[in-house]
Short mmCIF file of C-alpha atoms in Angstrom, two decimals:
data_model
loop_
_atom_site.label_atom_id
_atom_site.label_comp_id
_atom_site.label_asym_id
_atom_site.label_seq_id
_atom_site.Cartn_x
_atom_site.Cartn_y
_atom_site.Cartn_z
CA GLU A 37 0.63 7.51 17.12
CA ASP A 38 -1.61 6.56 14.29
CA LYS A 39 -2.34 2.82 14.00
CA VAL A 40 -4.48 0.47 11.99
CA VAL A 41 -5.17 -3.02 13.39
CA GLN A 42 -6.57 -5.88 11.40
CA SER A 43 -8.04 -9.19 12.64
CA PRO A 44 -7.79 -12.00 12.38
CA LEU A 45 -4.19 -12.14 11.09
CA SER A 46 -4.85 -15.40 9.33
CA LEU A 47 -8.05 -17.19 8.30
CA VAL A 48 -8.64 -20.64 6.70
CA VAL A 49 -12.06 -21.41 5.21
CA HIS A 50 -13.57 -23.72 2.65
CA GLU A 51 -15.05 -22.75 -0.60
CA GLY A 52 -18.58 -21.41 -0.28
CA ASP A 53 -18.09 -20.05 3.26
CA THR A 54 -18.64 -16.37 4.12
CA VAL A 55 -15.84 -14.47 5.88
CA THR A 56 -15.71 -11.21 7.66
CA LEU A 57 -12.45 -9.30 7.98
CA ASN A 58 -12.13 -6.56 10.60
CA CYS A 59 -10.15 -3.31 10.58
CA SER A 60 -10.01 -0.85 13.49
CA TYR A 61 -8.04 2.31 13.52
CA GLU A 62 -6.89 5.17 15.59
CA VAL A 63 -5.67 8.11 13.54
CA THR A 64 -5.74 11.78 13.69
CA ASN A 65 -7.17 13.64 10.73
CA PHE A 66 -9.11 10.61 9.12
CA ARG A 67 -9.80 11.13 5.55
CA SER A 68 -10.81 7.62 4.17
CA LEU A 69 -10.46 3.93 4.69
CA LEU A 70 -9.37 1.71 1.86
CA TRP A 71 -9.26 -2.06 1.35
CA TYR A 72 -6.70 -3.76 -0.96
CA LYS A 73 -6.27 -7.34 -2.03
CA GLN A 74 -2.61 -8.39 -2.28
CA GLU A 75 -1.76 -11.67 -4.04
CA LYS A 76 1.86 -12.08 -5.16
CA LYS A 77 2.66 -8.58 -6.00
CA ALA A 78 1.42 -5.07 -5.25
CA PRO A 79 -2.03 -4.44 -3.79
CA THR A 80 -5.01 -4.04 -5.91
CA PHE A 81 -7.72 -1.61 -4.88
CA LEU A 82 -11.06 -2.89 -3.67
CA PHE A 83 -13.02 -0.24 -1.82
CA MET A 84 -12.72 3.29 -0.54
CA LEU A 85 -15.03 4.33 2.27
CA THR A 86 -15.52 7.81 3.54
CA SER A 87 -18.91 7.93 5.08
CA SER A 88 -20.34 5.84 7.90
CA GLY A 89 -22.97 3.21 7.28
CA ILE A 90 -23.00 3.22 3.58
CA GLU A 91 -22.10 -0.19 2.19
CA LYS A 92 -19.87 -0.49 -0.88
CA LYS A 93 -20.43 -3.53 -2.87
CA SER A 94 -18.67 -5.25 -5.67
CA GLY A 95 -19.87 -8.77 -6.60
CA ARG A 96 -19.33 -11.06 -3.71
CA LEU A 97 -17.43 -8.38 -1.76
CA SER A 98 -18.89 -5.71 0.41
CA SER A 99 -17.52 -3.28 2.94
CA ILE A 100 -18.83 -0.75 5.49
CA LEU A 101 -17.42 1.80 7.71
CA ASP A 102 -18.37 2.92 11.24
CA LYS A 103 -16.69 6.29 11.90
CA LYS A 104 -18.07 6.44 15.49
CA GLU A 105 -16.69 3.12 16.51
CA LEU A 106 -13.58 3.53 14.24
CA PHE A 107 -13.64 0.35 12.34
CA SER A 108 -14.60 -1.25 8.97
CA ILE A 109 -15.45 -4.72 7.95
CA LEU A 110 -14.90 -6.49 4.63
CA ASN A 111 -17.24 -9.31 3.80
CA ILE A 112 -16.76 -11.92 1.23
CA THR A 113 -19.65 -14.28 0.57
CA ALA A 114 -19.58 -17.75 -1.26
CA THR A 115 -15.80 -17.68 -1.14
CA GLN A 116 -13.65 -19.18 -3.93
CA THR A 117 -10.11 -20.40 -4.07
CA GLY A 118 -9.32 -17.33 -6.07
CA ASP A 119 -10.15 -15.28 -3.18
CA SER A 120 -6.99 -16.58 -1.33
CA ALA A 121 -4.85 -13.47 -0.64
CA VAL A 122 -3.80 -11.05 1.98
CA TYR A 123 -6.35 -8.30 2.41
CA LEU A 124 -4.99 -5.00 3.57
CA CYS A 125 -6.75 -2.23 5.21
CA ALA A 126 -5.35 1.32 4.97
CA VAL A 127 -6.44 4.59 6.47
CA GLU A 128 -5.71 7.80 4.53
CA THR A 129 -4.91 10.73 6.83
CA ALA A 130 -4.82 14.31 6.02
CA PRO A 131 -2.12 15.94 8.11
CA TYR A 132 -2.58 19.58 8.89
CA GLY A 133 -6.10 19.37 7.49
CA GLY A 134 -4.62 19.26 3.90
CA SER A 135 -6.49 17.74 0.93
CA GLN A 136 -3.95 14.94 0.37
CA GLY A 137 -2.60 12.60 2.92
CA ASN A 138 -0.69 9.40 3.46
CA LEU A 139 -1.81 5.74 3.75
CA ILE A 140 -1.21 3.84 7.00
CA PHE A 141 -1.52 0.11 6.45
CA GLY A 142 -2.66 -2.63 8.83
CA LYS A 143 -0.64 -5.85 8.81
CA GLY A 144 -3.26 -7.58 6.73
CA THR A 145 -5.39 -10.66 7.05
CA LYS A 146 -4.17 -13.69 5.19
CA LEU A 147 -7.10 -15.58 3.79
CA SER A 148 -6.80 -19.16 2.59
CA VAL A 149 -9.82 -20.73 0.76
CA LYS A 150 -9.60 -24.43 0.55
CA PRO A 151 -11.40 -26.33 -2.19
CA GLY B 237 -6.31 3.56 -17.11
CA ALA B 238 -4.12 4.44 -14.12
CA VAL B 239 -1.19 2.00 -14.62
CA VAL B 240 1.89 2.26 -12.75
CA SER B 241 5.06 0.43 -13.68
CA GLN B 242 8.23 -0.29 -11.82
CA HIS B 243 11.61 -1.31 -13.14
CA PRO B 244 13.24 -3.62 -12.58
CA SER B 245 10.91 -6.25 -11.22
CA TRP B 246 13.63 -7.85 -9.32
CA VAL B 247 17.38 -7.26 -8.69
CA ILE B 248 20.21 -9.00 -6.95
CA CYS B 249 23.20 -7.00 -6.08
CA LYS B 250 26.35 -7.28 -3.94
CA SER B 251 26.69 -5.60 -0.63
CA GLY B 252 27.98 -2.03 -0.91
CA THR B 253 26.54 -1.35 -4.38
CA SER B 254 23.80 1.07 -5.23
CA VAL B 255 20.49 0.16 -6.79
CA LYS B 256 18.16 2.40 -8.62
CA ILE B 257 14.47 1.54 -9.03
CA GLU B 258 12.18 3.49 -11.33
CA CYS B 259 8.46 4.16 -10.91
CA ARG B 260 6.43 5.44 -13.80
CA SER B 261 2.79 6.48 -14.17
CA LEU B 262 2.04 5.29 -17.71
CA ASP B 263 -1.22 6.96 -18.53
CA PHE B 264 -1.66 9.80 -16.05
CA GLN B 265 0.25 12.47 -14.40
CA ALA B 266 1.20 12.01 -10.84
CA THR B 267 2.08 15.07 -8.63
CA THR B 268 2.86 12.87 -5.77
CA MET B 269 4.40 9.31 -5.70
CA PHE B 270 4.95 7.16 -2.62
CA TRP B 271 7.61 4.65 -1.82
CA TYR B 272 6.87 1.62 0.38
CA ARG B 273 8.90 -1.20 1.75
CA GLN B 274 7.44 -4.57 2.67
CA PHE B 275 9.33 -7.17 4.52
CA PRO B 276 8.17 -10.85 4.40
CA LYS B 277 4.80 -11.32 6.17
CA GLN B 278 4.84 -7.67 7.05
CA SER B 279 2.58 -4.87 5.82
CA LEU B 280 3.45 -1.98 3.67
CA MET B 281 5.41 0.64 5.39
CA LEU B 282 5.63 4.08 3.94
CA MET B 283 9.25 5.19 3.48
CA ALA B 284 8.78 8.55 1.76
CA THR B 285 6.39 10.91 -0.12
CA SER B 286 7.82 12.26 -3.30
CA ASN B 287 6.40 15.42 -4.86
CA GLU B 288 7.38 16.44 -8.36
CA GLY B 289 9.92 19.24 -8.34
CA SER B 290 10.60 19.27 -4.71
CA LYS B 291 12.43 17.26 -2.01
CA ALA B 292 10.94 14.07 -0.86
CA THR B 293 9.45 13.84 2.76
CA TYR B 294 10.85 10.92 4.60
CA GLU B 295 9.12 8.97 7.37
CA GLN B 296 10.73 8.70 10.68
CA GLY B 297 13.50 6.26 10.85
CA VAL B 298 14.20 6.23 7.08
CA GLU B 299 17.62 7.53 6.15
CA LYS B 300 17.33 10.18 3.40
CA ASP B 301 20.96 9.84 2.54
CA LYS B 302 20.67 6.14 2.09
CA PHE B 303 17.41 6.11 0.16
CA LEU B 304 17.67 8.83 -2.47
CA ILE B 305 14.39 9.79 -4.12
CA ASN B 306 14.16 11.89 -7.30
CA HIS B 307 10.79 12.98 -8.78
CA ALA B 308 11.96 14.85 -11.83
CA SER B 309 8.79 14.68 -13.85
CA LEU B 310 5.15 14.14 -13.44
CA THR B 311 5.43 10.53 -14.67
CA LEU B 312 8.67 9.37 -13.13
CA SER B 313 10.07 8.99 -9.60
CA THR B 314 13.31 6.95 -8.75
CA LEU B 315 14.47 5.49 -5.51
CA THR B 316 18.19 4.75 -5.22
CA VAL B 317 19.29 2.44 -2.50
CA THR B 318 22.89 3.51 -1.80
CA SER B 319 25.54 1.21 -0.39
CA ALA B 320 23.05 -1.51 -0.08
CA HIS B 321 23.26 -4.11 2.73
CA PRO B 322 21.66 -7.41 3.17
CA GLU B 323 19.18 -5.85 5.65
CA ASP B 324 17.89 -3.63 2.79
CA SER B 325 16.63 -6.79 1.02
CA SER B 326 12.89 -6.27 0.76
CA PHE B 327 10.06 -5.65 -1.62
CA TYR B 328 9.78 -2.13 -2.65
CA ILE B 329 6.47 -0.77 -3.95
CA CYS B 330 5.69 2.71 -5.34
CA SER B 331 2.34 4.19 -5.77
CA ALA B 332 1.29 7.26 -7.70
CA ARG B 333 -1.49 9.75 -7.07
CA ARG B 334 -3.23 11.60 -9.87
CA SER B 335 -2.67 15.23 -10.30
CA THR B 336 -6.29 15.77 -10.94
CA GLY B 337 -9.53 14.08 -9.74
CA TYR B 338 -9.77 11.94 -6.77
CA ASN B 339 -6.65 11.27 -4.70
CA GLU B 340 -6.58 7.46 -5.04
CA GLN B 341 -3.16 5.89 -4.93
CA PHE B 342 -2.33 3.38 -7.78
CA PHE B 343 0.36 0.87 -7.03
CA GLY B 344 3.12 -0.38 -9.05
CA PRO B 345 4.01 -4.20 -9.28
CA GLY B 346 6.85 -3.79 -6.83
CA THR B 347 10.60 -4.56 -7.05
CA ARG B 348 12.16 -7.34 -5.16
CA LEU B 349 15.67 -6.38 -3.97
CA THR B 350 18.07 -9.03 -2.77
CA VAL B 351 21.44 -7.91 -1.44
CA LEU B 352 24.04 -10.56 -1.09
#
């Protein structure tokens, strides 16, 4: 059975701290790994990773994928209170080797950044 | 670009009634739309994949006769929760994938359903 596991489930830090969120996966027909930020409503897209070892960066956020060890990390440096959210990791699979697949979500990491 | 809307944002209904939720891609065509359900403090669970002009594909454990999906056009998919019960109360989120270009999914803002 395909699964995506995120850790920790919950994290409390102070502004300015650096955090690392983890996502490991076991899926057949891996296509890509995506990170989302979910505040009060629907998830907003952060990164999509398809190749190992290539860091994606956007401001204070960065992410990297290890397809050999089947995991990804999301780093947030100099955290701010506005970073408080649930961060979701999702793996896109491509059943039957097709070009389009489904997303399997992890349970998320709830990040709380205190002033 | 790539905006997805859902209507209504929230709905409260009595047990036994049916509720229809609309998902629209506003500025792109979506061959495929996905319906997710999210219970409190849980992650998104895929319910079904909806392809324009064909029957939806339901995930294991999701009753297709209870959750009716119609994807009549490239910009609209609807989810009807039939004979809703309190246990159907949840946050329903749709996403849409472009017909062209990369296969990224764009999420709607979600619909909060409360069944009394």
